[in-house]
Amino acid sequence: MKKPVVIILLFFFVSLGMKGQEMRQTIKGSVVDIDTRQPLPGVNIIVLQSDPLIGATSDADGKFRLPAVPPGRYSLQISFIGYQSRLLSDIDVSSGKEVVLNLEMKEKVMEAKEVVITARAEKEKPINSMTAISARSFSVEETRRYAGSADDPLRAASSFAGVAASASSERNDIVVRGNNPKGLLWRLDGVDIPNPNHFARIGNSGGGLTLFSSQVLSNSDFLTSAFPAEYGEALAGVFDIRFRNGNSDRHEYTLQLGTLGIDVAAEGP
């Protein structure tokens, strides 16, 4: 009669111990000079919303590591003597995946001791420096945040100004400033590509669902007008998609199940 009681108490104490453990994750990456591409040692990286404050300094190779960060959304402050400070917002830290950041810093110009020039990184600023107007950068987190986007960049872009979604909810075609959806140009890591969507029609730029997995995408640009010369084939808009770098320290695996399909990703050294 004593054995069932002992077993029940054992499971009770084990469950309490597991409940008391808070999940933690790591933010890591590297910092380089935006012009010379040389690593920057001694850069200060601080997680602003953490309590107590979590911070780190980049090593001789420009690499940094912020361990034991609780899951949530944070802003990172990056500062270094002689360089413009940066503020990165909406950094999503989840318990199942490390956050890897490749940061760039620009030298700060000072004409006199009385003049201090600082800069704040704009989340919407496009990555391509040649796009002056009608362009914005979007992240993977944004495609997940929009209702009904299904991790699809096209469906997320339909919420931008001057962009309208297709009349059919079964397709992700978009109309940019009243232009034909066929005039949308897709580019992947600097190379023009055909329509990257499932169930696409010949000559169209949209389809039923994107071919891209959100696990492999990095920050990308979306342009609606005033295209630089490198986008010569664009008539209505441009999606300049970029792949991200994988985790160079350890193996990580991601599995997503949904009514639209299965997404499996693996990365590592």
mmCIF file of C-alpha atoms in Angstrom:
data_model
loop_
_atom_site.group_PDB
_atom_site.id
_atom_site.type_symbol
_atom_site.label_atom_id
_atom_site.label_comp_id
_atom_site.label_asym_id
_atom_site.label_seq_id
_atom_site.Cartn_x
_atom_site.Cartn_y
_atom_site.Cartn_z
ATOM 1 C CA MET A 1 0.000 0.000 0.000
ATOM 2 C CA LYS A 2 2.961 2.361 0.436
ATOM 3 C CA LYS A 3 4.392 2.072 -3.064
ATOM 4 C CA PRO A 4 1.645 4.046 -4.910
ATOM 5 C CA VAL A 5 2.010 6.923 -2.416
ATOM 6 C CA VAL A 6 5.787 7.063 -2.906
ATOM 7 C CA ILE A 7 5.442 7.088 -6.701
ATOM 8 C CA ILE A 8 2.814 9.860 -6.642
ATOM 9 C CA LEU A 9 4.961 12.033 -4.360
ATOM 10 C CA LEU A 10 7.993 11.464 -6.576
ATOM 11 C CA PHE A 11 6.155 12.695 -9.685
ATOM 12 C CA PHE A 12 4.825 15.658 -7.699
ATOM 13 C CA PHE A 13 8.290 16.873 -6.684
ATOM 14 C CA VAL A 14 9.723 16.298 -10.172
ATOM 15 C CA SER A 15 6.959 18.390 -11.752
ATOM 16 C CA LEU A 16 7.602 21.209 -9.274
ATOM 17 C CA GLY A 17 11.292 21.200 -10.142
ATOM 18 C CA MET A 18 10.579 21.383 -13.873
ATOM 19 C CA LYS A 19 8.102 24.224 -13.364
ATOM 20 C CA GLY A 20 10.672 26.266 -11.468
ATOM 21 C CA GLN A 21 13.168 26.144 -14.328
ATOM 22 C CA GLU A 22 12.847 29.162 -16.603
ATOM 23 C CA MET A 23 13.761 28.685 -20.256
ATOM 24 C CA ARG A 24 16.703 30.768 -21.452
ATOM 25 C CA GLN A 25 18.225 31.420 -24.870
ATOM 26 C CA THR A 26 21.335 32.973 -26.418
ATOM 27 C CA ILE A 27 21.778 36.053 -28.615
ATOM 28 C CA LYS A 28 25.046 35.958 -30.523
ATOM 29 C CA GLY A 29 26.657 37.284 -33.678
ATOM 30 C CA SER A 30 29.414 39.477 -35.040
ATOM 31 C CA VAL A 31 30.123 43.193 -35.592
ATOM 32 C CA VAL A 32 32.066 44.554 -38.590
ATOM 33 C CA ASP A 33 32.920 47.934 -40.106
ATOM 34 C CA ILE A 34 30.356 48.692 -42.830
ATOM 35 C CA ASP A 35 33.036 49.975 -45.246
ATOM 36 C CA THR A 36 36.131 47.839 -44.606
ATOM 37 C CA ARG A 37 34.243 44.682 -43.467
ATOM 38 C CA GLN A 38 36.852 44.285 -40.723
ATOM 39 C CA PRO A 39 35.717 42.868 -37.337
ATOM 40 C CA LEU A 40 35.324 45.399 -34.527
ATOM 41 C CA PRO A 41 36.592 44.320 -31.070
ATOM 42 C CA GLY A 42 35.327 45.998 -27.912
ATOM 43 C CA VAL A 43 31.814 46.841 -29.141
ATOM 44 C CA ASN A 44 29.266 47.059 -26.302
ATOM 45 C CA ILE A 45 25.956 45.207 -26.810
ATOM 46 C CA ILE A 46 23.215 45.669 -24.183
ATOM 47 C CA VAL A 47 19.734 44.099 -23.897
ATOM 48 C CA LEU A 48 17.707 47.127 -22.768
ATOM 49 C CA GLN A 49 14.554 45.454 -21.376
ATOM 50 C CA SER A 50 16.406 42.787 -19.386
ATOM 51 C CA ASP A 51 16.329 42.821 -15.578
ATOM 52 C CA PRO A 52 19.020 42.558 -14.394
ATOM 53 C CA LEU A 53 20.702 44.199 -17.389
ATOM 54 C CA ILE A 54 22.351 41.729 -19.800
ATOM 55 C CA GLY A 55 25.349 42.886 -21.825
ATOM 56 C CA ALA A 56 28.475 41.719 -23.605
ATOM 57 C CA THR A 57 31.544 42.999 -25.465
ATOM 58 C CA SER A 58 32.753 41.730 -28.839
ATOM 59 C CA ASP A 59 36.059 39.839 -28.869
ATOM 60 C CA ALA A 60 39.110 40.256 -31.130
ATOM 61 C CA ASP A 61 37.214 38.632 -34.015
ATOM 62 C CA GLY A 62 34.223 40.936 -33.559
ATOM 63 C CA LYS A 63 32.043 38.141 -32.164
ATOM 64 C CA PHE A 64 29.776 38.512 -29.139
ATOM 65 C CA ARG A 65 27.507 36.266 -27.061
ATOM 66 C CA LEU A 66 24.621 37.162 -24.731
ATOM 67 C CA PRO A 67 23.679 33.995 -22.815
ATOM 68 C CA ALA A 68 20.708 33.266 -20.556
ATOM 69 C CA VAL A 69 18.232 35.709 -22.140
ATOM 70 C CA PRO A 70 14.591 34.960 -21.206
ATOM 71 C CA PRO A 71 12.194 34.517 -24.174
ATOM 72 C CA GLY A 72 10.486 37.717 -25.318
ATOM 73 C CA ARG A 73 10.930 40.811 -27.516
ATOM 74 C CA TYR A 74 13.885 43.072 -26.793
ATOM 75 C CA SER A 75 15.789 46.103 -28.057
ATOM 76 C CA LEU A 76 19.578 45.953 -28.393
ATOM 77 C CA GLN A 77 21.828 48.970 -27.967
ATOM 78 C CA ILE A 78 25.147 48.743 -29.842
ATOM 79 C CA SER A 79 27.842 51.342 -29.113
ATOM 80 C CA PHE A 80 31.552 51.731 -29.847
ATOM 81 C CA ILE A 81 33.965 54.653 -29.529
ATOM 82 C CA GLY A 82 34.378 56.386 -32.881
ATOM 83 C CA TYR A 83 31.290 54.748 -34.421
ATOM 84 C CA GLN A 84 27.622 55.664 -34.688
ATOM 85 C CA SER A 85 25.484 53.985 -32.045
ATOM 86 C CA ARG A 86 22.694 51.675 -33.163
ATOM 87 C CA LEU A 87 19.379 50.641 -31.640
ATOM 88 C CA LEU A 88 17.809 47.404 -32.885
ATOM 89 C CA SER A 89 14.169 46.941 -31.893
ATOM 90 C CA ASP A 90 11.782 43.969 -31.960
ATOM 91 C CA ILE A 91 14.418 41.269 -31.492
ATOM 92 C CA ASP A 92 12.331 38.123 -30.994
ATOM 93 C CA VAL A 93 13.950 35.620 -28.598
ATOM 94 C CA SER A 94 12.269 32.204 -28.431
ATOM 95 C CA SER A 95 13.155 29.242 -26.249
ATOM 96 C CA GLY A 96 13.775 26.853 -29.138
ATOM 97 C CA LYS A 97 16.262 28.769 -31.291
ATOM 98 C CA GLU A 98 19.351 30.935 -30.830
ATOM 99 C CA VAL A 99 19.264 34.461 -32.285
ATOM 100 C CA VAL A 100 22.166 35.120 -34.677
ATOM 101 C CA LEU A 101 22.847 38.759 -35.670
ATOM 102 C CA ASN A 102 25.370 40.069 -38.210
ATOM 103 C CA LEU A 103 25.801 43.745 -37.308
ATOM 104 C CA GLU A 104 27.455 46.589 -39.222
ATOM 105 C CA MET A 105 28.684 49.893 -37.778
ATOM 106 C CA LYS A 106 29.611 53.145 -39.514
ATOM 107 C CA GLU A 107 32.339 55.502 -38.377
ATOM 108 C CA LYS A 108 31.159 58.688 -36.672
ATOM 109 C CA VAL A 109 32.330 61.988 -38.163
ATOM 110 C CA MET A 110 33.107 64.816 -35.733
ATOM 111 C CA GLU A 111 34.044 68.244 -37.106
ATOM 112 C CA ALA A 112 34.641 69.837 -33.719
ATOM 113 C CA LYS A 113 34.603 68.929 -30.052
ATOM 114 C CA GLU A 114 31.266 70.678 -29.586
ATOM 115 C CA VAL A 115 29.573 68.629 -32.325
ATOM 116 C CA VAL A 116 28.553 65.018 -31.647
ATOM 117 C CA ILE A 117 26.900 63.061 -34.447
ATOM 118 C CA THR A 118 24.880 59.986 -33.511
ATOM 119 C CA ALA A 119 22.578 57.806 -35.531
ATOM 120 C CA ARG A 120 19.747 55.453 -34.770
ATOM 121 C CA ALA A 121 19.103 52.464 -36.983
ATOM 122 C CA GLU A 122 15.705 52.768 -38.667
ATOM 123 C CA LYS A 123 13.778 49.561 -38.854
ATOM 124 C CA GLU A 124 12.073 50.499 -42.150
ATOM 125 C CA LYS A 125 15.255 51.736 -43.863
ATOM 126 C CA PRO A 126 15.963 49.578 -46.944
ATOM 127 C CA ILE A 127 19.132 47.501 -47.083
ATOM 128 C CA ASN A 128 19.971 48.639 -50.630
ATOM 129 C CA SER A 129 21.508 52.126 -50.276
ATOM 130 C CA MET A 130 20.505 53.030 -53.865
ATOM 131 C CA THR A 131 16.787 52.951 -53.010
ATOM 132 C CA ALA A 132 16.056 56.466 -51.803
ATOM 133 C CA ILE A 133 12.236 56.526 -51.757
ATOM 134 C CA SER A 134 9.237 54.173 -51.890
ATOM 135 C CA ALA A 135 11.201 51.318 -50.340
ATOM 136 C CA ARG A 136 11.282 49.651 -46.966
ATOM 137 C CA SER A 137 12.942 46.713 -45.281
ATOM 138 C CA PHE A 138 10.906 43.944 -43.674
ATOM 139 C CA SER A 139 11.966 41.108 -41.405
ATOM 140 C CA VAL A 140 10.838 37.524 -40.924
ATOM 141 C CA GLU A 141 9.218 38.526 -37.620
ATOM 142 C CA GLU A 142 6.976 40.984 -39.488
ATOM 143 C CA THR A 143 5.710 38.320 -41.895
ATOM 144 C CA ARG A 144 4.740 36.206 -38.877
ATOM 145 C CA ARG A 145 3.037 39.078 -37.072
ATOM 146 C CA TYR A 146 0.505 40.099 -39.729
ATOM 147 C CA ALA A 147 -2.850 38.345 -39.418
ATOM 148 C CA GLY A 148 -3.409 35.773 -42.143
ATOM 149 C CA SER A 149 0.049 36.213 -43.687
ATOM 150 C CA ALA A 150 1.018 32.520 -43.198
ATOM 151 C CA ASP A 151 4.720 33.536 -43.181
ATOM 152 C CA ASP A 152 4.214 34.768 -46.764
ATOM 153 C CA PRO A 153 6.069 38.007 -47.749
ATOM 154 C CA LEU A 154 3.462 38.841 -50.415
ATOM 155 C CA ARG A 155 0.520 38.574 -48.023
ATOM 156 C CA ALA A 156 2.387 40.680 -45.440
ATOM 157 C CA ALA A 157 3.213 43.348 -48.061
ATOM 158 C CA SER A 158 -0.492 43.825 -48.806
ATOM 159 C CA SER A 159 -0.733 45.855 -45.567
ATOM 160 C CA PHE A 160 1.773 48.471 -46.832
ATOM 161 C CA ALA A 161 0.640 51.836 -48.188
ATOM 162 C CA GLY A 162 -0.223 51.753 -51.898
ATOM 163 C CA VAL A 163 -0.455 47.952 -51.980
ATOM 164 C CA ALA A 164 -3.701 45.991 -52.327
ATOM 165 C CA ALA A 165 -4.260 42.267 -51.908
ATOM 166 C CA SER A 166 -5.823 39.985 -54.488
ATOM 167 C CA ALA A 167 -9.598 39.737 -54.522
ATOM 168 C CA SER A 168 -9.281 36.001 -53.893
ATOM 169 C CA SER A 169 -8.066 34.821 -50.491
ATOM 170 C CA GLU A 170 -6.763 31.649 -52.150
ATOM 171 C CA ARG A 171 -3.977 33.559 -53.956
ATOM 172 C CA ASN A 172 -1.271 35.954 -52.755
ATOM 173 C CA ASP A 173 -1.197 38.282 -55.799
ATOM 174 C CA ILE A 174 -0.763 41.957 -54.918
ATOM 175 C CA VAL A 175 -1.520 45.184 -56.816
ATOM 176 C CA VAL A 176 1.121 47.902 -56.317
ATOM 177 C CA ARG A 177 -0.126 51.453 -57.027
ATOM 178 C CA GLY A 178 -2.743 50.092 -59.445
ATOM 179 C CA ASN A 179 -0.236 48.239 -61.647
ATOM 180 C CA ASN A 180 -0.738 44.742 -63.008
ATOM 181 C CA PRO A 181 0.480 42.023 -60.579
ATOM 182 C CA LYS A 182 2.469 40.518 -63.485
ATOM 183 C CA GLY A 183 4.904 43.458 -63.288
ATOM 184 C CA LEU A 184 6.310 42.393 -59.902
ATOM 185 C CA LEU A 185 10.018 41.420 -59.985
ATOM 186 C CA TRP A 186 11.443 38.741 -57.683
ATOM 187 C CA ARG A 187 15.151 38.734 -56.798
ATOM 188 C CA LEU A 188 17.027 36.313 -54.526
ATOM 189 C CA ASP A 189 20.489 37.291 -53.226
ATOM 190 C CA GLY A 190 21.056 39.607 -56.205
ATOM 191 C CA VAL A 191 19.767 37.243 -58.924
ATOM 192 C CA ASP A 192 16.432 37.628 -60.752
ATOM 193 C CA ILE A 193 14.242 34.545 -60.278
ATOM 194 C CA PRO A 194 10.889 33.365 -61.694
ATOM 195 C CA ASN A 195 7.692 33.207 -59.682
ATOM 196 C CA PRO A 196 8.579 31.591 -56.291
ATOM 197 C CA ASN A 197 5.060 30.446 -55.368
ATOM 198 C CA HIS A 198 3.135 27.184 -55.292
ATOM 199 C CA PHE A 199 0.261 26.792 -57.803
ATOM 200 C CA ALA A 200 1.450 29.793 -59.841
ATOM 201 C CA ARG A 201 0.021 30.650 -63.245
ATOM 202 C CA ILE A 202 2.213 31.236 -66.286
ATOM 203 C CA GLY A 203 3.311 34.870 -66.473
ATOM 204 C CA ASN A 204 1.986 35.789 -63.020
ATOM 205 C CA SER A 205 4.020 36.876 -59.996
ATOM 206 C CA GLY A 206 1.784 35.314 -57.347
ATOM 207 C CA GLY A 207 0.289 31.954 -56.480
ATOM 208 C CA GLY A 208 -1.379 29.983 -53.744
ATOM 209 C CA LEU A 209 1.486 30.021 -51.219
ATOM 210 C CA THR A 210 5.127 31.082 -51.143
ATOM 211 C CA LEU A 211 7.939 28.571 -51.725
ATOM 212 C CA PHE A 212 10.195 30.345 -49.216
ATOM 213 C CA SER A 213 10.571 29.010 -45.697
ATOM 214 C CA SER A 214 10.696 31.678 -42.994
ATOM 215 C CA GLN A 215 13.497 29.668 -41.353
ATOM 216 C CA VAL A 216 16.021 30.589 -44.086
ATOM 217 C CA LEU A 217 15.117 34.229 -44.830
ATOM 218 C CA SER A 218 16.868 37.355 -43.564
ATOM 219 C CA ASN A 219 15.800 41.014 -43.718
ATOM 220 C CA SER A 220 14.686 41.884 -47.270
ATOM 221 C CA ASP A 221 13.630 44.937 -49.307
ATOM 222 C CA PHE A 222 10.257 45.730 -50.879
ATOM 223 C CA LEU A 223 10.157 48.551 -53.473
ATOM 224 C CA THR A 224 7.025 50.097 -54.961
ATOM 225 C CA SER A 225 8.466 52.759 -57.334
ATOM 226 C CA ALA A 226 11.590 54.745 -58.339
ATOM 227 C CA PHE A 227 13.550 51.540 -58.931
ATOM 228 C CA PRO A 228 17.370 51.707 -59.207
ATOM 229 C CA ALA A 229 18.945 50.676 -62.519
ATOM 230 C CA GLU A 230 19.763 47.189 -61.223
ATOM 231 C CA TYR A 231 16.023 46.409 -61.153
ATOM 232 C CA GLY A 232 15.572 47.105 -64.869
ATOM 233 C CA GLU A 233 12.910 44.426 -65.395
ATOM 234 C CA ALA A 234 10.584 45.759 -62.688
ATOM 235 C CA LEU A 235 7.329 47.442 -63.709
ATOM 236 C CA ALA A 236 5.085 47.317 -60.632
ATOM 237 C CA GLY A 237 7.304 46.442 -57.651
ATOM 238 C CA VAL A 238 10.362 44.539 -56.451
ATOM 239 C CA PHE A 239 10.851 41.875 -53.788
ATOM 240 C CA ASP A 240 14.602 41.680 -53.056
ATOM 241 C CA ILE A 241 14.822 38.553 -50.874
ATOM 242 C CA ARG A 242 17.950 37.566 -48.938
ATOM 243 C CA PHE A 243 18.937 34.317 -47.241
ATOM 244 C CA ARG A 244 20.358 34.433 -43.720
ATOM 245 C CA ASN A 245 23.500 32.752 -42.395
ATOM 246 C CA GLY A 246 23.021 29.564 -40.392
ATOM 247 C CA ASN A 247 24.192 28.878 -36.845
ATOM 248 C CA SER A 248 27.955 28.274 -37.043
ATOM 249 C CA ASP A 249 28.306 26.939 -33.472
ATOM 250 C CA ARG A 250 25.727 24.206 -32.998
ATOM 251 C CA HIS A 251 23.070 22.179 -34.797
ATOM 252 C CA GLU A 252 19.465 23.401 -34.578
ATOM 253 C CA TYR A 253 16.281 21.909 -35.978
ATOM 254 C CA THR A 254 12.839 23.427 -36.552
ATOM 255 C CA LEU A 255 9.557 21.668 -37.329
ATOM 256 C CA GLN A 256 6.285 23.450 -38.117
ATOM 257 C CA LEU A 257 2.995 21.681 -38.785
ATOM 258 C CA GLY A 258 -0.092 23.360 -40.189
ATOM 259 C CA THR A 259 -3.105 22.936 -42.421
ATOM 260 C CA LEU A 260 -1.099 24.279 -45.384
ATOM 261 C CA GLY A 261 1.833 21.879 -45.043
ATOM 262 C CA ILE A 262 4.961 20.929 -43.126
ATOM 263 C CA ASP A 263 8.088 23.080 -42.717
ATOM 264 C CA VAL A 264 11.291 21.292 -41.654
ATOM 265 C CA ALA A 265 14.632 23.126 -41.282
ATOM 266 C CA ALA A 266 18.097 22.120 -40.071
ATOM 267 C CA GLU A 267 21.246 24.220 -39.611
ATOM 268 C CA GLY A 268 24.628 23.944 -37.985
ATOM 269 C CA PRO A 269 28.399 23.941 -38.503
#
